mmCIF file with all atom_site columns, C-alpha atoms in Angstrom:
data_model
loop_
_atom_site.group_PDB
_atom_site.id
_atom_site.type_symbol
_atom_site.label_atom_id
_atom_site.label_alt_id
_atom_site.label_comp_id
_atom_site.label_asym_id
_atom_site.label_entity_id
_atom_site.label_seq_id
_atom_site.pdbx_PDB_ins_code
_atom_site.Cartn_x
_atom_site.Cartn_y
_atom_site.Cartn_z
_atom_site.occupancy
_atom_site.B_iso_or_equiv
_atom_site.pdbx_formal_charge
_atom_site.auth_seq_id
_atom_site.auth_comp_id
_atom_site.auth_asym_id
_atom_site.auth_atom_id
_atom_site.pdbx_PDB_model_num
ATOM 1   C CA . UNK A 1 1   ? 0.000   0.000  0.000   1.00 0.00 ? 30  UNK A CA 1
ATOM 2   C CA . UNK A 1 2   ? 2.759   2.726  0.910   1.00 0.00 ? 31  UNK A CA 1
ATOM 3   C CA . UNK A 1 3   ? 6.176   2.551  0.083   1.00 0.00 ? 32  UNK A CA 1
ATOM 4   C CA . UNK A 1 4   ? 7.216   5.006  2.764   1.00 0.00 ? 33  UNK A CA 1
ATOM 5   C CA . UNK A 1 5   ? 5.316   4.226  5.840   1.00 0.00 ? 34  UNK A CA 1
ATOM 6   C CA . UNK A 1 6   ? 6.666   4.277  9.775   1.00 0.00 ? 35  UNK A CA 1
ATOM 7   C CA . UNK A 1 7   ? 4.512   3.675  12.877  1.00 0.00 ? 36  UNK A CA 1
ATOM 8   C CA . UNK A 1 8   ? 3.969   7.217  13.539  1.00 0.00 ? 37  UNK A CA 1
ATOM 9   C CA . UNK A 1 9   ? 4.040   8.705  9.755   1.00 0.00 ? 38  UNK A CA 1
ATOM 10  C CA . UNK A 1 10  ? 3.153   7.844  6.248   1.00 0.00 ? 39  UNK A CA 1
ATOM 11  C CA . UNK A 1 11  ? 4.876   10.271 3.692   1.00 0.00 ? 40  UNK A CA 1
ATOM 12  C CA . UNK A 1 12  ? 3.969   8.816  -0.317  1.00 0.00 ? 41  UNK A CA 1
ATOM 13  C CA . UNK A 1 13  ? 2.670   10.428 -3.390  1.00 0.00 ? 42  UNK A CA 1
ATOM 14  C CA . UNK A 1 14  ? 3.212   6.682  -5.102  1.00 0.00 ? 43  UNK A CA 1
ATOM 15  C CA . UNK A 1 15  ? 0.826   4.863  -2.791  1.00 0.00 ? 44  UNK A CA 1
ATOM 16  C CA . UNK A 1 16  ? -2.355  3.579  -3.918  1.00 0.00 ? 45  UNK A CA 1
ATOM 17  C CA . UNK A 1 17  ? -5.025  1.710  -2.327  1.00 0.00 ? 46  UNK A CA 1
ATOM 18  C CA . UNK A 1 18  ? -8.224  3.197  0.039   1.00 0.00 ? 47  UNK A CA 1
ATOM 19  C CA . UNK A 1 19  ? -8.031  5.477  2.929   1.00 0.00 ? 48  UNK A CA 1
ATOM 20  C CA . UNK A 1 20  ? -9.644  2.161  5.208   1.00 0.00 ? 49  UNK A CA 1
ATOM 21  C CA . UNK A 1 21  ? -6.524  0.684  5.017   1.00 0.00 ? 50  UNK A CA 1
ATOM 22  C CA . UNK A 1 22  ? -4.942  2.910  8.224   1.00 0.00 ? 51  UNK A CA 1
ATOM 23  C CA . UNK A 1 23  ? -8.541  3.529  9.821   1.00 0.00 ? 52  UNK A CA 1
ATOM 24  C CA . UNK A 1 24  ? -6.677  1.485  12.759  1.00 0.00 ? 53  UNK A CA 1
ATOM 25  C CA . UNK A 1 25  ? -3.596  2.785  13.145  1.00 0.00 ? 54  UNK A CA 1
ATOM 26  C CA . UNK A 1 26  ? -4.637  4.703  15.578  1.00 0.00 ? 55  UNK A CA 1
ATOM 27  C CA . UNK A 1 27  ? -0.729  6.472  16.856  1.00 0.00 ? 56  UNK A CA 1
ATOM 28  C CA . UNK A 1 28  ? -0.298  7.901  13.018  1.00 0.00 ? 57  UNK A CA 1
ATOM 29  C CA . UNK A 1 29  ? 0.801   11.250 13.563  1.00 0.00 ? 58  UNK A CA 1
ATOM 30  C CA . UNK A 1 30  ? 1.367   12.234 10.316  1.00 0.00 ? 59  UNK A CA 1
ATOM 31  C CA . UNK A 1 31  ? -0.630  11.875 6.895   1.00 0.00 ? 60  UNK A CA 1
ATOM 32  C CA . UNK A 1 32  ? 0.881   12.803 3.967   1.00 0.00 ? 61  UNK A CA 1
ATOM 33  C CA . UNK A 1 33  ? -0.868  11.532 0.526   1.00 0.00 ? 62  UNK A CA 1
ATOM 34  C CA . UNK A 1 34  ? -0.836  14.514 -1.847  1.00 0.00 ? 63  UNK A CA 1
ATOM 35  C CA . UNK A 1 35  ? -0.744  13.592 -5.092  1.00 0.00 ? 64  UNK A CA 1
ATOM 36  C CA . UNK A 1 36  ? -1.240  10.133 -4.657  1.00 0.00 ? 65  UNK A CA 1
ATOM 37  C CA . UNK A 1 37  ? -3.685  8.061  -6.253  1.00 0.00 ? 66  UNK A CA 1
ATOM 38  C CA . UNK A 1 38  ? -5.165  6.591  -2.147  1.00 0.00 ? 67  UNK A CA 1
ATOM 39  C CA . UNK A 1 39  ? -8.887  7.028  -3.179  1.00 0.00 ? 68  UNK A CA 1
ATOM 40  C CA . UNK A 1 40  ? -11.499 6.937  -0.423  1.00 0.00 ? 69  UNK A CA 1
ATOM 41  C CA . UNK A 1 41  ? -13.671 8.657  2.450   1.00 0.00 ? 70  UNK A CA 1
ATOM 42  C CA . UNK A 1 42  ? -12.725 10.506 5.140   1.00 0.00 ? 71  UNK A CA 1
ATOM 43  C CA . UNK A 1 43  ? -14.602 8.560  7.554   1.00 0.00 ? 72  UNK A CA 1
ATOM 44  C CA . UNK A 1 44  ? -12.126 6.197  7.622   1.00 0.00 ? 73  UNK A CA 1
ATOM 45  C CA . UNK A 1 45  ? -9.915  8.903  9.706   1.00 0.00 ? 74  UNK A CA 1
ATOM 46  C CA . UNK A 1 46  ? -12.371 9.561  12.732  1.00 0.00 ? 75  UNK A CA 1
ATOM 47  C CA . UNK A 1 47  ? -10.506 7.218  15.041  1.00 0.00 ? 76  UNK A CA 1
ATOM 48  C CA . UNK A 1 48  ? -6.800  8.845  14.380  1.00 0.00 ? 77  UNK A CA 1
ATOM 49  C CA . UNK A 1 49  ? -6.780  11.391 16.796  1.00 0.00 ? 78  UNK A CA 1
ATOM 50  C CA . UNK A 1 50  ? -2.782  11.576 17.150  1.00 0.00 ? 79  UNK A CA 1
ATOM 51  C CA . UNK A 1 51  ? -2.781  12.866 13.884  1.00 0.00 ? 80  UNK A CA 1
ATOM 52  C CA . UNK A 1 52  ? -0.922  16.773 13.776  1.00 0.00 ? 81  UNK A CA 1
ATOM 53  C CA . UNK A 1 53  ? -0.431  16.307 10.345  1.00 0.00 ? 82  UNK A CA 1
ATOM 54  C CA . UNK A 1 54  ? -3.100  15.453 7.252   1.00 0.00 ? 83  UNK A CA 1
ATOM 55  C CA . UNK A 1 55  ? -1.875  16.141 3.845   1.00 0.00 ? 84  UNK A CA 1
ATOM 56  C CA . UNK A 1 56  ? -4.234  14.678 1.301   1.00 0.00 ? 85  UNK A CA 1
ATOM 57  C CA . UNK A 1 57  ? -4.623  17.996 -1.225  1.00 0.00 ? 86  UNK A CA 1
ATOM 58  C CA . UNK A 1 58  ? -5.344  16.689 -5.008  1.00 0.00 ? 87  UNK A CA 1
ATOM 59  C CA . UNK A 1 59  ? -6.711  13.578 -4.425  1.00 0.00 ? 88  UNK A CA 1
ATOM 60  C CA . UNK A 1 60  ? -9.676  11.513 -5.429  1.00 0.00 ? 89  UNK A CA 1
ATOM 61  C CA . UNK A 1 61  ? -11.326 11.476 -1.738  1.00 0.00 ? 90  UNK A CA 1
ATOM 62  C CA . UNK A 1 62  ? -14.905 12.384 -0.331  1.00 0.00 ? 91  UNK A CA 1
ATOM 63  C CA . UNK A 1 63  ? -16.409 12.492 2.576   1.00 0.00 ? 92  UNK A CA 1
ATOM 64  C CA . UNK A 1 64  ? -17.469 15.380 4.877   1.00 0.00 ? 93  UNK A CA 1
ATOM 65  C CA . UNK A 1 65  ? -15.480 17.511 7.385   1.00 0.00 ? 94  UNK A CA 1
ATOM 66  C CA . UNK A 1 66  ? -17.373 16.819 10.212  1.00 0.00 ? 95  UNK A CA 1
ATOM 67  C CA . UNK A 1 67  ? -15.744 13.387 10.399  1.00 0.00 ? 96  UNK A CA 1
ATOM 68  C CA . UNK A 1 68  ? -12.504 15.134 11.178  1.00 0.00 ? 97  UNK A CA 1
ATOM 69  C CA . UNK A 1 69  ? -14.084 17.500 13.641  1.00 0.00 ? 98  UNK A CA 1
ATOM 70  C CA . UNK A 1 70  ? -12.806 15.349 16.544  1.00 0.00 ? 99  UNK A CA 1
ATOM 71  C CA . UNK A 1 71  ? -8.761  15.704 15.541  1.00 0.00 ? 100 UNK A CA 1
ATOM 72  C CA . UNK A 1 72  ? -8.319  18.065 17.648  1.00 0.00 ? 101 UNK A CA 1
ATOM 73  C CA . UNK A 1 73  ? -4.224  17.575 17.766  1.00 0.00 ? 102 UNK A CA 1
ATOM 74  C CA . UNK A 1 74  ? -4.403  18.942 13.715  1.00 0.00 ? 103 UNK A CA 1
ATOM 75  C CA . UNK A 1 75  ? -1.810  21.845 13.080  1.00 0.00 ? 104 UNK A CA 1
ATOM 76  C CA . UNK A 1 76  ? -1.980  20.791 9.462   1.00 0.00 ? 105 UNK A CA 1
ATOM 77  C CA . UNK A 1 77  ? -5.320  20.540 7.454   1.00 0.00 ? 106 UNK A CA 1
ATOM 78  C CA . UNK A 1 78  ? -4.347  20.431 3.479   1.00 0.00 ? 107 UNK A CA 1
ATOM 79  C CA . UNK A 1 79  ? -7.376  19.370 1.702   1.00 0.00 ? 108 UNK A CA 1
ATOM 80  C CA . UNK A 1 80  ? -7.264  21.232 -1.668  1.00 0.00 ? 109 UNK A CA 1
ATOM 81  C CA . UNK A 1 81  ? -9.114  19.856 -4.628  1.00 0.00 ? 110 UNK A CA 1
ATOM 82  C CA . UNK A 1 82  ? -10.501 17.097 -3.277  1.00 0.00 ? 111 UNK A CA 1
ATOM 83  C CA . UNK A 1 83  ? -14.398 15.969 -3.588  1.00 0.00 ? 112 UNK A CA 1
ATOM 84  C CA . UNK A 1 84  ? -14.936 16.581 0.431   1.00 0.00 ? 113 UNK A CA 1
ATOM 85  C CA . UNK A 1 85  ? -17.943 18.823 1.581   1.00 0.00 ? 114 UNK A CA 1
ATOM 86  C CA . UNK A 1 86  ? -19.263 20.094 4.639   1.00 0.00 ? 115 UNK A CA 1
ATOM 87  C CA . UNK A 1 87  ? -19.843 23.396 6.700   1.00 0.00 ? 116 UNK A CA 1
ATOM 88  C CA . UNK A 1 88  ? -16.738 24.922 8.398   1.00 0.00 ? 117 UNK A CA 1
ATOM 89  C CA . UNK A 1 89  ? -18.769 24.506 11.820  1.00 0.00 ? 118 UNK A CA 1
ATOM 90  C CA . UNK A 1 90  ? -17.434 21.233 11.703  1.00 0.00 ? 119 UNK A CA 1
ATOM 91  C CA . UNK A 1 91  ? -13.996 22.211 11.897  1.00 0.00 ? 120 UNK A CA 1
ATOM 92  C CA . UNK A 1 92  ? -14.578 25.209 14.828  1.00 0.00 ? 121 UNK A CA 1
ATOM 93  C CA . UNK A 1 93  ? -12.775 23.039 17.982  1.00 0.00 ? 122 UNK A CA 1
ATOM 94  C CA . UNK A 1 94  ? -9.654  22.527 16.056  1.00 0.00 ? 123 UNK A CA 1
ATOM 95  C CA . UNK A 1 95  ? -8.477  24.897 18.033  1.00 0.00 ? 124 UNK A CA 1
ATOM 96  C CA . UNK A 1 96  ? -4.726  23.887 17.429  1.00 0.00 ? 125 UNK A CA 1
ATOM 97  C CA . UNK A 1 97  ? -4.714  24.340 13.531  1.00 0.00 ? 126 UNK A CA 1
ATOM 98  C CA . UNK A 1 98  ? -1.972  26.092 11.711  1.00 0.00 ? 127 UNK A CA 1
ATOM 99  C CA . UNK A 1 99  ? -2.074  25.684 8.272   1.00 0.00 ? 128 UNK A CA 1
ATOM 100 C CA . UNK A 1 100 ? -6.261  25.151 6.512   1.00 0.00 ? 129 UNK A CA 1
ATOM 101 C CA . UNK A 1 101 ? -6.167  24.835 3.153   1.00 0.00 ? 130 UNK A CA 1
ATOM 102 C CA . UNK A 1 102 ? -9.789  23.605 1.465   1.00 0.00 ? 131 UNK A CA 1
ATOM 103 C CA . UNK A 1 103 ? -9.020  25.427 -1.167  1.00 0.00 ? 132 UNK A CA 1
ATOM 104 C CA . UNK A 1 104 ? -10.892 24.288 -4.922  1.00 0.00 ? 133 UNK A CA 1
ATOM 105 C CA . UNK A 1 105 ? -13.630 22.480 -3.123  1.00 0.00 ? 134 UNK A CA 1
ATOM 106 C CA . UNK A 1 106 ? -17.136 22.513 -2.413  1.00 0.00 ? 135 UNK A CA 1
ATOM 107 C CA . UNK A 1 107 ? -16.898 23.517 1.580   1.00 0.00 ? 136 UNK A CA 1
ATOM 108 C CA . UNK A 1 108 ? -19.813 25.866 2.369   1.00 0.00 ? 137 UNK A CA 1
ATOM 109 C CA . UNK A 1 109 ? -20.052 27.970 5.419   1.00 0.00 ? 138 UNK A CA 1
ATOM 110 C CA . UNK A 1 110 ? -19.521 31.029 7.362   1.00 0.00 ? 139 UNK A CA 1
ATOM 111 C CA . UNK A 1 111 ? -15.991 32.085 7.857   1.00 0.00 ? 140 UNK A CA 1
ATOM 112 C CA . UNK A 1 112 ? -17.030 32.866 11.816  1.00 0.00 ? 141 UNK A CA 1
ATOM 113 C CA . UNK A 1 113 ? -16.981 29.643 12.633  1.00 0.00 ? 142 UNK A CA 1
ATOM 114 C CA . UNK A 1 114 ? -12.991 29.665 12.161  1.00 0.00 ? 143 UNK A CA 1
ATOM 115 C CA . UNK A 1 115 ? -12.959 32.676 14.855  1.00 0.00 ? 144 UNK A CA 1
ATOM 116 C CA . UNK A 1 116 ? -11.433 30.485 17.202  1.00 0.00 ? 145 UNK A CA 1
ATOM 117 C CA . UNK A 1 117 ? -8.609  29.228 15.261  1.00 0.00 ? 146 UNK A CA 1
ATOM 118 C CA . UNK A 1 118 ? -6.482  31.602 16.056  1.00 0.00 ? 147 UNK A CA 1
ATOM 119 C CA . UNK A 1 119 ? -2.833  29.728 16.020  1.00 0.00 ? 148 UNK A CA 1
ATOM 120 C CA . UNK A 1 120 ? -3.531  29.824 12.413  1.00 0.00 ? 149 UNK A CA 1
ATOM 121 C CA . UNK A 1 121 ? -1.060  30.758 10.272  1.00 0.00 ? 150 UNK A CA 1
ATOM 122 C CA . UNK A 1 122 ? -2.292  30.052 6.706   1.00 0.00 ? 151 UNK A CA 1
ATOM 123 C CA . UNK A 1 123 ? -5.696  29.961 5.693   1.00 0.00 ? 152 UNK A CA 1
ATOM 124 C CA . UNK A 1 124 ? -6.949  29.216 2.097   1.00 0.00 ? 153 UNK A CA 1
ATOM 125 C CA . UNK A 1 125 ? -10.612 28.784 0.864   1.00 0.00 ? 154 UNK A CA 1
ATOM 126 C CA . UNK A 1 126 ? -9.998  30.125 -2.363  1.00 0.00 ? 155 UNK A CA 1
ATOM 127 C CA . UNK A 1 127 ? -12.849 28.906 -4.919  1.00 0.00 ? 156 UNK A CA 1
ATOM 128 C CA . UNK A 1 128 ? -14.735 27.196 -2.031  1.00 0.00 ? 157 UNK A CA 1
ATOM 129 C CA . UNK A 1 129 ? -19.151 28.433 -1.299  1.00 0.00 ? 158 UNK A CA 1
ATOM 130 C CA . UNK A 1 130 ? -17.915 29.830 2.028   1.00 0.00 ? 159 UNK A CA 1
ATOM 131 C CA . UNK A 1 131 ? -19.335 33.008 2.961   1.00 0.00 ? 160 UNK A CA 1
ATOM 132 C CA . UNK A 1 132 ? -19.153 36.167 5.900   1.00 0.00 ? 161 UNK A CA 1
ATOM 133 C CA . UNK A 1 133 ? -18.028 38.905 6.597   1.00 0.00 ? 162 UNK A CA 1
ATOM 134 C CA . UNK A 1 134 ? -14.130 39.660 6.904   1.00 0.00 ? 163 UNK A CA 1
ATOM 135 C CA . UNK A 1 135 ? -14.322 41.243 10.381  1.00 0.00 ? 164 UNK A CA 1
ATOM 136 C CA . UNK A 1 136 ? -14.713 37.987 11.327  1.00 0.00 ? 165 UNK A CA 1
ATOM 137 C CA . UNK A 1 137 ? -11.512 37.212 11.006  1.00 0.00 ? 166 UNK A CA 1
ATOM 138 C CA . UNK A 1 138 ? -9.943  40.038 12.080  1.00 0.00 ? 167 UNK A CA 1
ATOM 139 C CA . UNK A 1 139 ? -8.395  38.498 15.585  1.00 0.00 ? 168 UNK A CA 1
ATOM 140 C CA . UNK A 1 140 ? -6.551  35.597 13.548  1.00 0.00 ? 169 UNK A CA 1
ATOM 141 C CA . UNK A 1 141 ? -3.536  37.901 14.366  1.00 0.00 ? 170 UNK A CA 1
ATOM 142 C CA . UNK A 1 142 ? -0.787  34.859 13.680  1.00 0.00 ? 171 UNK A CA 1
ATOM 143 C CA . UNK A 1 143 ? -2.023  35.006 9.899   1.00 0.00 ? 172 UNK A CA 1
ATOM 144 C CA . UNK A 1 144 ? 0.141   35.425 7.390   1.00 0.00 ? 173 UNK A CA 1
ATOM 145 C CA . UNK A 1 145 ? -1.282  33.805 4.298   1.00 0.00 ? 174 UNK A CA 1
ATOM 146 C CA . UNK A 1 146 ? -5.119  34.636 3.995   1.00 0.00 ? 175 UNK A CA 1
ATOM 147 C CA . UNK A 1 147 ? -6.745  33.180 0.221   1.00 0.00 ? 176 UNK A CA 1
ATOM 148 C CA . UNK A 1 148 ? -10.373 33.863 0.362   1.00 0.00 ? 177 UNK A CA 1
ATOM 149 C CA . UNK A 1 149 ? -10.808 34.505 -3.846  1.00 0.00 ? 178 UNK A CA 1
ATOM 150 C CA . UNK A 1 150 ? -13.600 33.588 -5.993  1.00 0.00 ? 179 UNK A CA 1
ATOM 151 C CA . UNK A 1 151 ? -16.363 33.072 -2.311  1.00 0.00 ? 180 UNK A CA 1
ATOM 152 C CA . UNK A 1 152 ? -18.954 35.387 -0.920  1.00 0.00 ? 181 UNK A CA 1
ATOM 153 C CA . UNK A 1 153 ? -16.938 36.845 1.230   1.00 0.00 ? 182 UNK A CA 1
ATOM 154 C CA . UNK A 1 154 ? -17.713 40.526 2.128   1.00 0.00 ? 183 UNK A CA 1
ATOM 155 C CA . UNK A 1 155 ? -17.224 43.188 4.296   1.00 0.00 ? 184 UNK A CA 1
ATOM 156 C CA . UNK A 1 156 ? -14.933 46.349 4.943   1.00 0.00 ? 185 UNK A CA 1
ATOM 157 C CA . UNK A 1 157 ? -11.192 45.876 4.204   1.00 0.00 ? 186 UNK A CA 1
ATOM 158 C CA . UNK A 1 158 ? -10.742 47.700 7.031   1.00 0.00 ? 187 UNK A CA 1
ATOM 159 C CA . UNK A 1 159 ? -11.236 44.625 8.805   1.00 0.00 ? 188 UNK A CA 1
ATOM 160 C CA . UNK A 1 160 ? -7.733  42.804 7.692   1.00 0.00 ? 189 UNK A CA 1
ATOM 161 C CA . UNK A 1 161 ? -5.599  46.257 9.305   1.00 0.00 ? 190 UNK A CA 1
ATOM 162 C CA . UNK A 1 162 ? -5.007  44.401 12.452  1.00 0.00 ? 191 UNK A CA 1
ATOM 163 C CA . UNK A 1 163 ? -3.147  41.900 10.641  1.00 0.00 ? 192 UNK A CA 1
ATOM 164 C CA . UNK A 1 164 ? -0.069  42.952 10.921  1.00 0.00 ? 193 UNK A CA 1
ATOM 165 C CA . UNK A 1 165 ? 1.723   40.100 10.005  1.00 0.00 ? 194 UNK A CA 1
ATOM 166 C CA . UNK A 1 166 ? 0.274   39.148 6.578   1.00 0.00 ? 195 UNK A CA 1
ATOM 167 C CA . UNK A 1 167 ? 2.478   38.742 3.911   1.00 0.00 ? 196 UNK A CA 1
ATOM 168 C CA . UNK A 1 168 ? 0.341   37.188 1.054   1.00 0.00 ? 197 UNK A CA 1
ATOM 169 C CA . UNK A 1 169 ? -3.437  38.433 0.225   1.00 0.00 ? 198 UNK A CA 1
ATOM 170 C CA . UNK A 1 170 ? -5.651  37.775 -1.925  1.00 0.00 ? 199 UNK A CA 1
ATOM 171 C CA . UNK A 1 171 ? -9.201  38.928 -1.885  1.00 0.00 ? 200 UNK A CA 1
ATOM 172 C CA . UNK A 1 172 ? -9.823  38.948 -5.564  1.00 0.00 ? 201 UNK A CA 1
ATOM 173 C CA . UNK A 1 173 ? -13.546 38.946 -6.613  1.00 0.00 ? 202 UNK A CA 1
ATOM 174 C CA . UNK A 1 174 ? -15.101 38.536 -2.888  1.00 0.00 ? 203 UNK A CA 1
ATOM 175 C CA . UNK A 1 175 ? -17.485 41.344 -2.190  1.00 0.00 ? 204 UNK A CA 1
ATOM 176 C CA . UNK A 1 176 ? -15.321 42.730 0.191   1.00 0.00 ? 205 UNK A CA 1
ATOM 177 C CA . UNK A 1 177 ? -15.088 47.021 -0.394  1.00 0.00 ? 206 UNK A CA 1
ATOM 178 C CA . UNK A 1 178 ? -13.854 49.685 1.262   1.00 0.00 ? 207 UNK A CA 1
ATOM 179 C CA . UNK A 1 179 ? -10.246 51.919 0.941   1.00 0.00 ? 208 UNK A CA 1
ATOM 180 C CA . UNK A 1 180 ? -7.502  50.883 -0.107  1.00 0.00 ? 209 UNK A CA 1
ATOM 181 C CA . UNK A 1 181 ? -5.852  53.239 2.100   1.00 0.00 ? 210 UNK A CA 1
ATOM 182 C CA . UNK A 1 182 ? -6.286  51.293 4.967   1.00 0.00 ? 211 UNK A CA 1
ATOM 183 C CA . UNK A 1 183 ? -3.957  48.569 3.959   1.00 0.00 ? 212 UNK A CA 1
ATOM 184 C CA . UNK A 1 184 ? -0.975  49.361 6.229   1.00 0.00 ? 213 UNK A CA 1
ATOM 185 C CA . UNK A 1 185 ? 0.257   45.591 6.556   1.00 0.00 ? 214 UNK A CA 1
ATOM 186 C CA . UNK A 1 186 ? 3.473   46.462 6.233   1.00 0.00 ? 215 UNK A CA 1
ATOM 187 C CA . UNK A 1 187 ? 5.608   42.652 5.760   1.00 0.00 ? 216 UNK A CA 1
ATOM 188 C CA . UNK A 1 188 ? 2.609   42.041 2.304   1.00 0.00 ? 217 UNK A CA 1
ATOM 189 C CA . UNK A 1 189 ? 4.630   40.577 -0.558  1.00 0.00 ? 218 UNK A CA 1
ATOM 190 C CA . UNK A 1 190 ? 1.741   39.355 -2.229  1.00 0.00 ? 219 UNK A CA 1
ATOM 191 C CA . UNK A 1 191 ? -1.199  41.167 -2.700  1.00 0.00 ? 220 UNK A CA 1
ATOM 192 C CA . UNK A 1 192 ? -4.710  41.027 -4.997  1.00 0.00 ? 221 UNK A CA 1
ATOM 193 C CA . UNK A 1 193 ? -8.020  42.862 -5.250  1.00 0.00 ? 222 UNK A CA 1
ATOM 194 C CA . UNK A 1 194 ? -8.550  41.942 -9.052  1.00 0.00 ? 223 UNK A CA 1
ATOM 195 C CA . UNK A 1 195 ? -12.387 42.038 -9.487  1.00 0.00 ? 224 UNK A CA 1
ATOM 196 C CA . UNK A 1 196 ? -13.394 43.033 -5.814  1.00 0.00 ? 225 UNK A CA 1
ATOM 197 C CA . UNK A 1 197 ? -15.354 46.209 -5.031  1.00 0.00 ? 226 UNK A CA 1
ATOM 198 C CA . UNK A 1 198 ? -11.875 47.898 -3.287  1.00 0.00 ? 227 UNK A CA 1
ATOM 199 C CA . UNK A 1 199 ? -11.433 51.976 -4.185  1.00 0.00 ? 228 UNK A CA 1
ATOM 200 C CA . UNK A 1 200 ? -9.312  54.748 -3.488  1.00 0.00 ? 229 UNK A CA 1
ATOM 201 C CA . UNK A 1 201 ? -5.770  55.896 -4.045  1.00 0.00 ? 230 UNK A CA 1
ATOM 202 C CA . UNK A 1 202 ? -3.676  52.873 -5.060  1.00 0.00 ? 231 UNK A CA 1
ATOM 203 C CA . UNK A 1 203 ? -0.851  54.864 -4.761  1.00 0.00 ? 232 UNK A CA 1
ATOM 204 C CA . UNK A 1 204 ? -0.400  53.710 -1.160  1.00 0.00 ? 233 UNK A CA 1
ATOM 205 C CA . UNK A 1 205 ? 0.411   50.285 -2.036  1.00 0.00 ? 234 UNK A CA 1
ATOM 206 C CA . UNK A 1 206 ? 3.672   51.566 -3.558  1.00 0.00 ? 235 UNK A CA 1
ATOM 207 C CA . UNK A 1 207 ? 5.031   52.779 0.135   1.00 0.00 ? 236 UNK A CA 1
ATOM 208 C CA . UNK A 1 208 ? 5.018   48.661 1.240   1.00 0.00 ? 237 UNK A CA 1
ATOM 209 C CA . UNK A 1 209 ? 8.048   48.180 1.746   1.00 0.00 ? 238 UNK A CA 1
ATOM 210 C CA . UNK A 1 210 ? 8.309   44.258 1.048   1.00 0.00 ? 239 UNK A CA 1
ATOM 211 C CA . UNK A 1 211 ? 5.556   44.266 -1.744  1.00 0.00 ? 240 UNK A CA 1
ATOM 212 C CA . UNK A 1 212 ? 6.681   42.871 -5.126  1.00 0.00 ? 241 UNK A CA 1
ATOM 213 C CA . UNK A 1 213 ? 3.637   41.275 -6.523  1.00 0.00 ? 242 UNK A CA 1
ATOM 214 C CA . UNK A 1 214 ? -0.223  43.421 -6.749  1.00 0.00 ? 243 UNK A CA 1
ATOM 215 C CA . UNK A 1 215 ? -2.985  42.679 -8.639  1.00 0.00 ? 244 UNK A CA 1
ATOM 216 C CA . UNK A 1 216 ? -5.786  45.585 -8.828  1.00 0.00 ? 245 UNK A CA 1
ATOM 217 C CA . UNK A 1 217 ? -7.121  44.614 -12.152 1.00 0.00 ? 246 UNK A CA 1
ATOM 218 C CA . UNK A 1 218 ? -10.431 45.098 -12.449 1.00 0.00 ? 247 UNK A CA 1
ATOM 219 C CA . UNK A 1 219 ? -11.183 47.403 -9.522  1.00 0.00 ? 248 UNK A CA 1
#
């Protein structure tokens, strides 16, 4: 089944086979199938509650997120184009999350319900059905990826100036208005509003220091 497996990790994008096959293995600590072609449901990973680490981003899996809602141990959550579903309620307790990427899935939701996440680092639901307003996110202070492009986000931009640390952004056609003046994140490297509903002086976003990458297009 996996060519690079150890008691407490599997690490293979060349293993094949169905996620029931480690629904025991109960000490795994770390998951790491991206890329491979391990097909199955999600399910099969309620019982793994060791695991820090779940890596399973472009893979033919289903399954919903509440079945991972009790892995509370998580720091990693990489589930990006995948066929798994569910409300981001489910995932509200994984309180120890760093990294959430759902990214090109169909995950619906409010982004409040990731309020309490707020060890999180990186955060990704680009292309998901989530929805909210961005003040809701606004004490995630340790951020410093936020993707939230192509959802129903909305909201004042205001709302992402106590993020101090943010270093990639990308907002691009979310609902989300307000000044562009108020971006004073000043460690962005990566930053786009294409398509949102974002005015005022772009001018500002030439005194970043560290920015080398903006995409206004569209706004």
């Amino acid at each position: 089944w996996c060519d690079a497996c150890a008691p407490s990790g599997i690490h293979s994008r060349e293993a094949t086979g169905d996620l029931s096959s480690v629904k025991e293995m109960t000490d795994l600590r770390v998951l790491e199938l991206a890329g491979s072609h391990v097909t199955g449901n999600v399910s099969n990973l309620a019982k793994l509650k060791d695991l820090s680490e779940l890596l399973l981003s472009h893979m033919q899996i289903v399954g919903d997120l509440a079945e991972l809602s009790n892995l509370t141990a998580l720091k990693q959550l990489y589930l990006s184009q995948t066929k798994v579903v569910g409300d981001l309620a489910k995932l509200s307790n994984l309180t120890a999350l760093l990294h959430l990427d759902l990214s090109d899935t169909q995950v619906s939701g409010n982004v409040a319900e990731l309020s309490k996440l707020q060890e999180l680092s990186r955060l990704d639901l680009s292309q998901t059905q989530v929805m909210g307003d961005l003040a809701e996110l606004s004490n995630l202070t340790a951020l410093e990826l936020l993707r939230l492009p192509h959802t129903q986000v909305s909201g004042s931009l205001a709302a992402v100036s106590k993020l101090k640390d943010l270093q990639r952004l990308d907002l691009a056609r979310t609902r989300v208005v307000g000044d562009v003046s108020l971006l004073n994140m000043t460690k962005l490297v990566d930053l786009s509003l294409a398509q949102s509903r974002v005015r005022g002086n772009f001018g500002v976003i030439t005194r970043l220091p560290d920015l080398v990458k903006a995409d206004l297009s569209g706004t």
